Coordinates of C-alpha atoms in Angstrom, one line a residue:
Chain N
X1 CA -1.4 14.7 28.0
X2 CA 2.2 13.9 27.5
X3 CA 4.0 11.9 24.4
X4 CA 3.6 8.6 26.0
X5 CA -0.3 8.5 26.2
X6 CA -1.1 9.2 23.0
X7 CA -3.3 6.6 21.2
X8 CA -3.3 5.6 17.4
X9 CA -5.7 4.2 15.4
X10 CA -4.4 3.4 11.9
X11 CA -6.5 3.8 9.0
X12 CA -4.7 2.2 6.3
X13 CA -3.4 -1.4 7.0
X14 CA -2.9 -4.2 4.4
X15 CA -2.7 -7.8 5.0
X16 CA -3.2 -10.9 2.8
X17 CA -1.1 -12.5 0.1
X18 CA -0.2 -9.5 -2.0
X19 CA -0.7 -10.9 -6.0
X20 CA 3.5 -9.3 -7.1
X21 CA 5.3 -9.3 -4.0
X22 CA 5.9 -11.4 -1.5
X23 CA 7.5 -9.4 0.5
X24 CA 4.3 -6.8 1.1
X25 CA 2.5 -10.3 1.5
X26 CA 0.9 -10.6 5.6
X27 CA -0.6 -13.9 6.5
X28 CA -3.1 -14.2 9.5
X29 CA -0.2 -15.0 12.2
X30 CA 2.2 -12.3 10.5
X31 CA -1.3 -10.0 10.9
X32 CA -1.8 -10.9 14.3
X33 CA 2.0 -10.3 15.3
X34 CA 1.8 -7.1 13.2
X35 CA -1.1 -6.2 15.4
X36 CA 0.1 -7.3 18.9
X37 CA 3.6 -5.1 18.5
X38 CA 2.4 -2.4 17.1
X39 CA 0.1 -2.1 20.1
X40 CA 2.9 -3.0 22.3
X41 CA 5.3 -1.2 20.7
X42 CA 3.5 2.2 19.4
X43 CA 0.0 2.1 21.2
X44 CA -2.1 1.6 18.0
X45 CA -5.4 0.4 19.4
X46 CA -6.7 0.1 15.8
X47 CA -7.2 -0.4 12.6
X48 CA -9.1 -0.2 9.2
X49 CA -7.8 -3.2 7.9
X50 CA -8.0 -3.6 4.1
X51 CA -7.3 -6.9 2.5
X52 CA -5.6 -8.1 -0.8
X53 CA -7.6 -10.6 -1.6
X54 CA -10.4 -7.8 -1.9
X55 CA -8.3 -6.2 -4.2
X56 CA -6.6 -8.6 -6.2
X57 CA -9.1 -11.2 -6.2
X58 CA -12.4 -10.6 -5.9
X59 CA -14.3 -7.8 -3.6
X60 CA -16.7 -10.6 -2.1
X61 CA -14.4 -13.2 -1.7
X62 CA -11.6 -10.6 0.2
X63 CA -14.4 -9.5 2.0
X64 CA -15.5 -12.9 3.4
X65 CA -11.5 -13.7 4.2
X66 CA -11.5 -10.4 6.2
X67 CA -15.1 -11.2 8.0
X68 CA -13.4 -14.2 9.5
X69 CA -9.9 -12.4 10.1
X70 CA -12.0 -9.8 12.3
X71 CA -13.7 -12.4 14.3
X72 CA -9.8 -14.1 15.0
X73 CA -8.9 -10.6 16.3
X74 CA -11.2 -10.6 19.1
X75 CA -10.5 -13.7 20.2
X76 CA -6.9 -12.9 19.9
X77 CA -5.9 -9.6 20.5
X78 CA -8.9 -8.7 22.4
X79 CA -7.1 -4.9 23.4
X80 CA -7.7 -3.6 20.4
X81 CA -10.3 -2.3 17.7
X82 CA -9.7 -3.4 14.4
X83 CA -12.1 -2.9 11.6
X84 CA -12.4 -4.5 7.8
X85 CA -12.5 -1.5 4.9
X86 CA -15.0 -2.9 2.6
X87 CA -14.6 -3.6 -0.9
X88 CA -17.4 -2.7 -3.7
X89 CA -19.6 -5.9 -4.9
X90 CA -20.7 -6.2 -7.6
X91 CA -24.1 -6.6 -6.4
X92 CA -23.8 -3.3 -4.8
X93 CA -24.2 -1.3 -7.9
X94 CA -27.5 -3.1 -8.9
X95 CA -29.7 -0.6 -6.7
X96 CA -29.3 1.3 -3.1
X97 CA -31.5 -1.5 -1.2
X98 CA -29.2 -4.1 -2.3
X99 CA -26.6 -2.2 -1.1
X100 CA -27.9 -1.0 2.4
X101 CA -29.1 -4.1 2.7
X102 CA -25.6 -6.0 2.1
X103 CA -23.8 -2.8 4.1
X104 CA -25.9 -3.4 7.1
X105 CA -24.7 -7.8 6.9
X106 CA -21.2 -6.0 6.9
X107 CA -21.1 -3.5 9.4
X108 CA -22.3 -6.3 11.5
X109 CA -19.3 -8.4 10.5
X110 CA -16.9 -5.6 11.9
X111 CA -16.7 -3.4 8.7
X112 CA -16.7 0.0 9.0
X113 CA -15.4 2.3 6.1
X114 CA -15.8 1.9 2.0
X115 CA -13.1 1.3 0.0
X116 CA -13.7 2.5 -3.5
X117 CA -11.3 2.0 -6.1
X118 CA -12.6 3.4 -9.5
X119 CA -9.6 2.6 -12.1
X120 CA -8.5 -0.7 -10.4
X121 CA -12.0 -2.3 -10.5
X122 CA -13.0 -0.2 -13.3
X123 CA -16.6 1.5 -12.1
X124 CA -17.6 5.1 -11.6
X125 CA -16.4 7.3 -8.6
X126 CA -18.4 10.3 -9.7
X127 CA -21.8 12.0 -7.8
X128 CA -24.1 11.3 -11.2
X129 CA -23.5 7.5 -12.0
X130 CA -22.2 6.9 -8.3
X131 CA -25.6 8.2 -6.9
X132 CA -27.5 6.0 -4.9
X133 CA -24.0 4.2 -3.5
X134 CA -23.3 7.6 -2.1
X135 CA -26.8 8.3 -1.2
X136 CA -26.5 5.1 1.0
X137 CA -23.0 5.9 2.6
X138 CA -24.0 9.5 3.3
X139 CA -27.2 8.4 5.1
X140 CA -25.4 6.1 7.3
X141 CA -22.4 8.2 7.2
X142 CA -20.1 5.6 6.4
X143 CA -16.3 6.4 5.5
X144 CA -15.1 6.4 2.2
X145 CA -11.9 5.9 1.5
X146 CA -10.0 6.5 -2.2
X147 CA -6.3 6.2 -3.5
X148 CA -5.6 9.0 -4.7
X149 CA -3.9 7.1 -7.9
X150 CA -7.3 5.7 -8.3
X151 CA -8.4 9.3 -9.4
X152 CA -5.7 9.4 -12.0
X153 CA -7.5 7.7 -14.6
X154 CA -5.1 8.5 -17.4
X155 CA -2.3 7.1 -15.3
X156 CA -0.5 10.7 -16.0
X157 CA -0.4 12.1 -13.0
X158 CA -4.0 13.8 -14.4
X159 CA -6.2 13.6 -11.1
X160 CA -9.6 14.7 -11.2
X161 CA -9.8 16.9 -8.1
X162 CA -13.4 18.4 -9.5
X163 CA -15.1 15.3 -9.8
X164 CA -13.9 14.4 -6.0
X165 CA -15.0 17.9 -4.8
X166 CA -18.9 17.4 -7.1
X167 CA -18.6 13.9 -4.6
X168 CA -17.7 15.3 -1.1
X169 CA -20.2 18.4 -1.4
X170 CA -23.2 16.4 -2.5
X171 CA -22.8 14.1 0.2
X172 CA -21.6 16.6 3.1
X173 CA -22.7 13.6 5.9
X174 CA -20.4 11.5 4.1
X175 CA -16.4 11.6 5.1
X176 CA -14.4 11.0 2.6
X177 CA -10.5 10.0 3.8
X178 CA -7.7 10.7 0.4
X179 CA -5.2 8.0 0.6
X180 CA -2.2 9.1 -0.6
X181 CA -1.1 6.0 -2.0
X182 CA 2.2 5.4 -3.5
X183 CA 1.7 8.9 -5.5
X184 CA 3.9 11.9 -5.0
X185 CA 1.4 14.4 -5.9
X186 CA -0.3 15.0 -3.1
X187 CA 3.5 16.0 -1.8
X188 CA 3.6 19.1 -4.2
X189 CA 0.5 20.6 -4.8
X190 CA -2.1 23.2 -3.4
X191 CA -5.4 21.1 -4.7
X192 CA -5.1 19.9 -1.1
X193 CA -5.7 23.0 0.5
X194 CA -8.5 23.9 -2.1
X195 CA -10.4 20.6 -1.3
X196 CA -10.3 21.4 2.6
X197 CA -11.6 25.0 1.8
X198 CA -14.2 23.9 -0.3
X199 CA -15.6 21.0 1.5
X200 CA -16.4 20.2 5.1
X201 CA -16.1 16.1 4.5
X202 CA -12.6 15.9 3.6
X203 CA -9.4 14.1 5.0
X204 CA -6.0 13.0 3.8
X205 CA -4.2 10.4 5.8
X206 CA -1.0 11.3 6.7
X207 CA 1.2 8.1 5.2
X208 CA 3.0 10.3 2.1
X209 CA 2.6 13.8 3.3
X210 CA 5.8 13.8 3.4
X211 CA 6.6 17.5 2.2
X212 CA 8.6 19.8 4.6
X213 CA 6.1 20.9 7.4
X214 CA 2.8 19.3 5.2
X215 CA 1.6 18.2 7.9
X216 CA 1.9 21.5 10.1
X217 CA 1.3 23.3 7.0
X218 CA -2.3 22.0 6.6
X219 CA -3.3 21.8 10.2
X220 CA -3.2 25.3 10.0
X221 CA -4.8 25.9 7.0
X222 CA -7.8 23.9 7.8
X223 CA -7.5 22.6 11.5
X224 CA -6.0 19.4 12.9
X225 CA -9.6 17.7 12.2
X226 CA -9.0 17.2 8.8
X227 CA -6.2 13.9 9.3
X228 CA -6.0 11.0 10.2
X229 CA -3.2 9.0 11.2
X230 CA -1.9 5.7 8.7
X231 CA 0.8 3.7 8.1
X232 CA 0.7 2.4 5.1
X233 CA 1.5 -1.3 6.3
X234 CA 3.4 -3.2 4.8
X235 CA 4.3 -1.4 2.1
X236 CA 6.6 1.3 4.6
X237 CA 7.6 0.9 8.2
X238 CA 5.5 1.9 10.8
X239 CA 7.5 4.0 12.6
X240 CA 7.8 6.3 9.9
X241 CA 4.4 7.9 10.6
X242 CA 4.7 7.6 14.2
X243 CA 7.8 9.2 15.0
X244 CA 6.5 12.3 11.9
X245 CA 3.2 12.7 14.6
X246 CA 5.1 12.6 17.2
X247 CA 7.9 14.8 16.8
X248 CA 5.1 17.2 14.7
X249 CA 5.7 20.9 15.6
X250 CA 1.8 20.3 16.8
X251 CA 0.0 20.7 20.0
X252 CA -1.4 17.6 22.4
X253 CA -4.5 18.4 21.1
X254 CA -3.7 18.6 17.7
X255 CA -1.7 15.8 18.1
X256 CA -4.3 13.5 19.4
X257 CA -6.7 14.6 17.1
X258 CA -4.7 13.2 14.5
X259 CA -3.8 10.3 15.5
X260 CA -6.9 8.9 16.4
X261 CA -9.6 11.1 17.9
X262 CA -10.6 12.6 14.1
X263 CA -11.4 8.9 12.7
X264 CA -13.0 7.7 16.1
X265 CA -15.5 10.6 15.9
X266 CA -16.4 9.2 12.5
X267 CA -16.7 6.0 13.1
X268 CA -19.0 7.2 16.5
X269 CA -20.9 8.8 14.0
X270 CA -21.9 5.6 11.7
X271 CA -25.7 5.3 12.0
X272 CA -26.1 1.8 11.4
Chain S
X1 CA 1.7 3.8 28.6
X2 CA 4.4 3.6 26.1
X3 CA 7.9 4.7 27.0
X4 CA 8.9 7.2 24.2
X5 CA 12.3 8.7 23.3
X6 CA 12.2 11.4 20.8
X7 CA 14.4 11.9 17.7
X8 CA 16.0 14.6 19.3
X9 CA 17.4 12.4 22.4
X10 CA 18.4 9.5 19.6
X11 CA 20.7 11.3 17.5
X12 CA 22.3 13.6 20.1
X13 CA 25.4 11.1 19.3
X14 CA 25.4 11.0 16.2
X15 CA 27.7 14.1 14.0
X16 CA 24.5 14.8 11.1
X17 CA 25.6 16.1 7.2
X18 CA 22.5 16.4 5.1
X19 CA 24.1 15.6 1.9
X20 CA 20.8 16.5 -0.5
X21 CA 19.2 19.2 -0.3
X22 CA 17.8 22.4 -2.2
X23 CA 17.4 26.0 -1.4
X24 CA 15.1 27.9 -2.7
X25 CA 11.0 27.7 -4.1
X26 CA 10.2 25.8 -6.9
X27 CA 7.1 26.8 -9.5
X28 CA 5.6 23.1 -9.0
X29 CA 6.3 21.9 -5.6
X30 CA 3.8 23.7 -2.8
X31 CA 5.8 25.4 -0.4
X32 CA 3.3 27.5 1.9
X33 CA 6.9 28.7 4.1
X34 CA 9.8 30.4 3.0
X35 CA 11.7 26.9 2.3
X36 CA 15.4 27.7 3.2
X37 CA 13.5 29.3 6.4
X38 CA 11.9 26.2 7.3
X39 CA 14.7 24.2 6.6
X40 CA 17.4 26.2 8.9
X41 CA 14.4 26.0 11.4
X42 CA 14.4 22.1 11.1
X43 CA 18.3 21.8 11.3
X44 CA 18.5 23.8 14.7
X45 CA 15.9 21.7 16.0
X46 CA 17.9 18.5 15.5
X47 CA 21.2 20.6 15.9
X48 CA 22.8 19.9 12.5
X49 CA 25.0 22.5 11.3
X50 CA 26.3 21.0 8.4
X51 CA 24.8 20.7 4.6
X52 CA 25.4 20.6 1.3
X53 CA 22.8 22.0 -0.8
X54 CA 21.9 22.4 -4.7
X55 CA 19.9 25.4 -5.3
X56 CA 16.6 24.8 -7.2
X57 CA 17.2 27.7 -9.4
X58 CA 20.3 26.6 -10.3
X59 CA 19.2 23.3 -11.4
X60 CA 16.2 25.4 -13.7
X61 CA 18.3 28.5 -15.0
X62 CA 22.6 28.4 -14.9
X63 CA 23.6 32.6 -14.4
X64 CA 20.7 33.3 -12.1
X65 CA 20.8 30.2 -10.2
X66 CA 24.5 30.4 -9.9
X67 CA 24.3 33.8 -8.5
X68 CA 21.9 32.3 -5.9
X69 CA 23.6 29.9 -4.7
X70 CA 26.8 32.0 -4.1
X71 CA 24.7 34.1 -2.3
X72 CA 23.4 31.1 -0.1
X73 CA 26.7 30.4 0.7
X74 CA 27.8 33.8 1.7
X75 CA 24.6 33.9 3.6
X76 CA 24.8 30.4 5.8
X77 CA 28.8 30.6 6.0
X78 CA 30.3 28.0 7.3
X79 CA 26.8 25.7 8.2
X80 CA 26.1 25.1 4.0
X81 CA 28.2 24.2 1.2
X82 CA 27.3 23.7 -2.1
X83 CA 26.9 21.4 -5.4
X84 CA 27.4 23.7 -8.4
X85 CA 24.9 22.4 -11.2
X86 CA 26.2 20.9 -14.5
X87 CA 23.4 21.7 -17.6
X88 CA 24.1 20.3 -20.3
X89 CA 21.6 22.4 -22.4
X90 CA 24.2 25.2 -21.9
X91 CA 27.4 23.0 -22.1
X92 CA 30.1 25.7 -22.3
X93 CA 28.4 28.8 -20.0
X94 CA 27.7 25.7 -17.4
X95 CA 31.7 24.6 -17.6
X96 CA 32.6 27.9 -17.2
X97 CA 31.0 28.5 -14.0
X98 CA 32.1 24.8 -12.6
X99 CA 36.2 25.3 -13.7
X100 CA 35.6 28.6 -12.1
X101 CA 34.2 27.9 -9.1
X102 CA 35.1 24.8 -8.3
X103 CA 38.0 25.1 -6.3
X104 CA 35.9 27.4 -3.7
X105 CA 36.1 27.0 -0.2
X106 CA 32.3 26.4 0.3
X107 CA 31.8 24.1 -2.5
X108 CA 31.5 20.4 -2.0
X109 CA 31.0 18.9 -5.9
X110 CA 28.4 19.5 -8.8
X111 CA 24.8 18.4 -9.0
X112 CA 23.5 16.7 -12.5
X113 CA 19.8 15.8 -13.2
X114 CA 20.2 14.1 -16.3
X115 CA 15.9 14.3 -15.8
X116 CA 15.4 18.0 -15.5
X117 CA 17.9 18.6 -17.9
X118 CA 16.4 15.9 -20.4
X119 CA 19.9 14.7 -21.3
X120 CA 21.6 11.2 -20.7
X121 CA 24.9 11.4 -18.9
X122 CA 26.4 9.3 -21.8
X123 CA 25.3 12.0 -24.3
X124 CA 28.2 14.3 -25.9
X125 CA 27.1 17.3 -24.0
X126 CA 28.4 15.7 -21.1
X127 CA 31.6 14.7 -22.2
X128 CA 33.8 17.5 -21.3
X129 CA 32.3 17.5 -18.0
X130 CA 33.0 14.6 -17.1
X131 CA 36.3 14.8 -18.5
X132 CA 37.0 18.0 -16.4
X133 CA 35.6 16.1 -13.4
X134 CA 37.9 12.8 -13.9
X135 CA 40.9 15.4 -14.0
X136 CA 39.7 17.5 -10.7
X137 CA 38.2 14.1 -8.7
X138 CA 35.2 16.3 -8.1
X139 CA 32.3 14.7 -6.5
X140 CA 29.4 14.6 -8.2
X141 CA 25.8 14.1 -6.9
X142 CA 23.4 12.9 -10.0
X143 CA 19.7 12.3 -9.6
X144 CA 18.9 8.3 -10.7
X145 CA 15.5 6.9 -10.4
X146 CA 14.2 3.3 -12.1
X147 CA 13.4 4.3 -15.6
X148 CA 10.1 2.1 -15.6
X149 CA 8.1 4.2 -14.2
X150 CA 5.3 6.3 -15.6
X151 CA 7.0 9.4 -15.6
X152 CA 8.6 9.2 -18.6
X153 CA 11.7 12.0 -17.5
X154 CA 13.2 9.3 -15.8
X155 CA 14.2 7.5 -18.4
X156 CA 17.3 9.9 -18.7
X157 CA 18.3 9.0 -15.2
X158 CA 18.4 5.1 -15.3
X159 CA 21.3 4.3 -12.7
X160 CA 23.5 1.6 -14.1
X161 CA 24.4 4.7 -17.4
X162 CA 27.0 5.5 -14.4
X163 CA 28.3 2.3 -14.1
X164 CA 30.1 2.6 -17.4
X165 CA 30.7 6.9 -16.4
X166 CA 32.5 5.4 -13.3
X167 CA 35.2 2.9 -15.1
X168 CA 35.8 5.3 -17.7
X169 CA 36.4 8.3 -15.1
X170 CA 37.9 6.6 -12.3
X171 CA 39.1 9.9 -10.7
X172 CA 35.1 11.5 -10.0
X173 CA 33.1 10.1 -6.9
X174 CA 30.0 9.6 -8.2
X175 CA 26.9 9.8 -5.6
X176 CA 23.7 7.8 -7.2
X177 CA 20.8 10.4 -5.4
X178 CA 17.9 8.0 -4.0
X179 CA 19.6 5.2 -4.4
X180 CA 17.6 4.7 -7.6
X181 CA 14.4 5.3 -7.0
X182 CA 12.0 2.7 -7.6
X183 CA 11.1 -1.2 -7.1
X184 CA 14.1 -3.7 -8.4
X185 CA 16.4 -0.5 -8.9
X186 CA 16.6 -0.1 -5.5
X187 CA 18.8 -3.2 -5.0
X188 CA 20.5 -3.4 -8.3
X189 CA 22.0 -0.5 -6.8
X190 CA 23.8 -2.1 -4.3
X191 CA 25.6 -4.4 -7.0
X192 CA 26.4 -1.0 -8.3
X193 CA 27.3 0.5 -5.1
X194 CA 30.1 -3.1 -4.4
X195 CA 31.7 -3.6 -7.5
X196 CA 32.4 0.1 -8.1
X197 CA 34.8 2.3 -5.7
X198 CA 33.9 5.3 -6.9
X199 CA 29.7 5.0 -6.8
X200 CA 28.1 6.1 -3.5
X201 CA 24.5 6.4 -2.5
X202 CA 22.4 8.6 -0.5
X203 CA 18.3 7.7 0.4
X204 CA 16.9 11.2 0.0
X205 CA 13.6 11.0 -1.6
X206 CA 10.3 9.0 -1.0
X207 CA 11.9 5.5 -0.9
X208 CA 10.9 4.3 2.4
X209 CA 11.0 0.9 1.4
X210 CA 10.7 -1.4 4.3
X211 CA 14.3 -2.7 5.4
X212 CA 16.1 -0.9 2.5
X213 CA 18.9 0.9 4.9
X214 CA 19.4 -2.4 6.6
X215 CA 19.8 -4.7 3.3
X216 CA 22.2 -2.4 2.3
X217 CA 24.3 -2.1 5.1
X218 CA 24.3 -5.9 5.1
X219 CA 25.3 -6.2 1.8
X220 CA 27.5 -3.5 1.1
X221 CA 28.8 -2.5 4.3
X222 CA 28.1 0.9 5.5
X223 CA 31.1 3.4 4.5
X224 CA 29.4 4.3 1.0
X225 CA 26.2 5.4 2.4
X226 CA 24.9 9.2 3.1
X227 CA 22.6 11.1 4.7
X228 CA 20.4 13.0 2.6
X229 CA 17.0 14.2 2.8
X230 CA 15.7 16.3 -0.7
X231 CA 14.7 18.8 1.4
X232 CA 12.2 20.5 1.2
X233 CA 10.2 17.9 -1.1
X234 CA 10.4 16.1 2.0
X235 CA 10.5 16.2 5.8
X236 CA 13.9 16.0 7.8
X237 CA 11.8 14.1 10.5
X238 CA 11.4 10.9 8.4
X239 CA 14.9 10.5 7.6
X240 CA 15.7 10.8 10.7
X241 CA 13.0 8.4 11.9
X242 CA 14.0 6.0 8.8
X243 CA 18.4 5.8 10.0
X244 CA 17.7 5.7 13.7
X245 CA 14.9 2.8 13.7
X246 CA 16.8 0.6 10.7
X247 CA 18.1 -2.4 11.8
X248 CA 21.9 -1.6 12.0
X249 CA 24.7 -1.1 14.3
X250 CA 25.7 2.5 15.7
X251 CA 28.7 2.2 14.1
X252 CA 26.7 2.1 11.4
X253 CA 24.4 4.8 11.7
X254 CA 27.1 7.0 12.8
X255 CA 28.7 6.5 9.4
X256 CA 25.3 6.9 7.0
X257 CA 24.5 10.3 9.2
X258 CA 27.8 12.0 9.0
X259 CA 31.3 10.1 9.0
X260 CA 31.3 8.7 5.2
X261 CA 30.4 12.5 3.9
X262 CA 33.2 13.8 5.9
X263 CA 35.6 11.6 4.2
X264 CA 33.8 11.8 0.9
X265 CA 33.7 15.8 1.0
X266 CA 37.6 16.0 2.8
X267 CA 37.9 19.0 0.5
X268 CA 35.8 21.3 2.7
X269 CA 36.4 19.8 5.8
X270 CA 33.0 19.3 7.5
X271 CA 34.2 18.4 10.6
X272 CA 37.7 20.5 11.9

């Protein structure tokens, strides 16, 4: 398999109206286009899309918005595979039947991964208080996905790598993707490495590993299964984590692994 | 099928200087490879045979970092050129070395980190430096990152301290590293960057803002750019990725990757 076959599915795009910039903002059509060229352009096939209104508004309404912006997708841009990242309702923490219940109504609506964020929506990430939310994901084996600067609860570069590590080995059937984020620490430190070693569930998307030969360096460590390919749109330009997988000092395998084969397994292997 | 060209095809034109870089390991950046192996790896992969480095030591201790990066240079002859480092925690010992050395075959300019060094460039400490700089037009490469940011370090490194440094000391080039970092900084640069002759900019660091490269060119014209990648915090292959897929001319690009730091640096003659 040569260069120009390889496929990408992109696990971290942003759209809506983005609450203090404008210019990270992505209406539907700018979506849509966004979508159409970079299928043209770079062959991504698809998506977890997350939306702004989930995160700056409210969870249920963002999640509603995006519901409807999956449906114009197929209609659209029919090629490709595009899936909402779901928010965390309220409702959701009142008790696990609630939330299988409410899970199931959005898998159904084209969702397919959790987003959690702990520090911007202010509940617990941890395996006690967190239980039966990831006693429900880990039985259906649904992504979960987590900024890494929404495990810096002190806001000082202070992450809590043990409490994420308690997480991913009580719920081993559970992935659980680290989002780099905007944060530089998962650049310089060997936590990474640790997490992979100790855990079977972990991934890191590939947006900010920026370090010289990351990306090589933790294949090899822990195998080419633990990444998944991201963009990061809008917030940096596609190409930037196209061209790093591409040019990666990687093989086809590994390669393709990366770029979408890791995060299609998991999504094969919802049970819903 | 997508048609792909890689990096290595797209900048066999182009004459490549990385202006930023650092030899060396550092105690809090990860580095599972021998760094300045991995780097002269990356440059003979992309065939660039030119750099100018600052040696992480030398930024953290001034004798034993200063004997490093003289031994760097004796080892990569001819391929990498130096920045001596300024500290002004160790004023005197740290001019020493510079009024020494400075006029050395393989040395380019002097490195400050007014960050590292916890020090702001307007403080007396850094007055006979700069004094001695003014009187040698020395180049000098300073780190400058937005200083509203949570790591509080920054603050020492604001970017527009230099605008005053520059009028004052018309006779030092002055290169604002990362162009300032972070959110509005990024563009107040550019005023900066225009009504200034002797401020420059390079992008190394994590600031892949979308259309940054391509903003500046169009508002500042492209002679005062540079190539410069921070390696090894960070990957040659998105810099490379980042100049080649901005929205510019050739002409351009040719200029950020190598022709402005071959007039900027005409002291070591980069290119016979």
């Amino acid at each position: 398999m040569s260069d120009n076959h390889l496929e990408f599915f992109d696990t971290n795009f942003w759209m809506g109206e983005h609450n203090l910039s404008d210019k990270y903002s992505v209406n539907d059509i700018a979506a849509l286009d966004a979508i159409s060229a970079m299928k043209a352009k770079y062959n991504i096939t698809g998506a977890f899309i997350n939306h702004f209104n989930s995160y700056f508004c409210s969870a249920e309404a963002g999640n509603d918005i995006l519901a409807s912006f999956l449906q114009k997708i197929k209609t659209t841009v029919p090629s490709v595979s595009y899936y909402g990242a779901l928010f965390m309702e309220f409702d959701y923490f009142k008790g696990p039947e609630i939330f299988s219940e409410q899970l199931k109504k959005r898998y159904q609506q084209g969702f397919r991964a959790v987003r959690l964020l702990p520090k911007s929506h202010k509940y617990p990430f941890e395996a006690t208080l967190a239980k039966h939310i990831y006693e429900v994901l880990n039985e259906c084996r649904v992504p979960v996905i987590i900024n890494l600067e929404e495990l810096d609860i002190t806001g000082d570069k202070y992450i809590e790598w043990m409490k994420i590590l308690h997480v991913v080995s009580s719920f081993p059937d559970m992935p659980i993707i680290i989002d780099g984020g905007n944060s530089k620490e998962i650049m310089f430190n060997s936590y990474i490495f640790l997490l992979i070693k100790n855990s079977s569930n972990t991934y890191f998307n590939i947006h900010n590993l920026f370090g010289l030969r990351q990306i090589e360096n933790i294949a090899e460590f822990g195998g080419s299964g633990r990444l998944v390919f991201d963009s990061y749109f809008p917030f940096y330009e596609t190409f930037l984590s196209v061209d790093r997988i591409l040019e990666a000092d990687l093989s086809d395998v590994d390669k393709a692994n990366i770029s979408s084969a890791n995060i299609k397994n998991i999504i094969n292997n919802i049970k819903i | 099928m997508i048609e792909r060209n890689s990096i290595q095809n797209r900048i066999q034109d182009f004459k490549i200087i990385d202006t930023h870089l650092h030899l060396g390991y550092l105690s809090g950046l990860n580095m599972p490879q021998e760094p300045d192996s991995a780097i002269v790896g990356q440059y003979k992969k992309y065939g660039i045979s030119k750099a100018i480095f600052s040696h992480h030591y030398a930024i953290s201790s001034v004798e034993f970092g200063h004997r490093c990066t003289m031994h760097a240079l004796e080892k990569y002859k001819g391929n990498f050129f130096a920045y001596l480092v300024f500290n002004p925690n160790f004023e005197k010992k740290s001019l020493d070395i510079i009024k020494e050395y400075a006029n050395h075959e393989a040395v380019a300019g002097v490195k400050i980190h007014p960050s590292w060094h916890s020090c702001y460039p307007y403080d007396e400490r850094y007055s006979k430096f700069w004094e001695f700089a003014d009187k040698e037009g020395l180049v000098v490469l300073t780190h400058s990152w937005n200083p509203n940011v949570p790591n509080k370090s920054q603050r020492f490194s604001d970017p527009l301290f230099f605008e005053k440094i520059a009028k004052v000391r018309p006779g030092v080039k002055i290169i604002l590293a990362h162009a300032g970092g972070r959110g509005d900084y990024l563009y107040r640069v550019i005023d900066l960057i225009i009504n200034n002759d002797n401020l420059y900019v390079d992008f190394a660091g994590d600031i892949f803002e979308p259309y940054l490269v391509r903003d500046y060119v169009k508002r500042a014209g492209s002679e005062k750019l540079l190539f410069g990648t921070d390696l090894p915090w960070l990957d040659i292959r998105y810099y490379l990725s980042n100049i080649l897929n901005a929205e510019i001319s050739d002409i351009d690009r040719a200029n950020i990757f190598g022709l402005n730091a071959s007039r900027l640096f005409e002291k070591i003659k980069l290119f016979s």
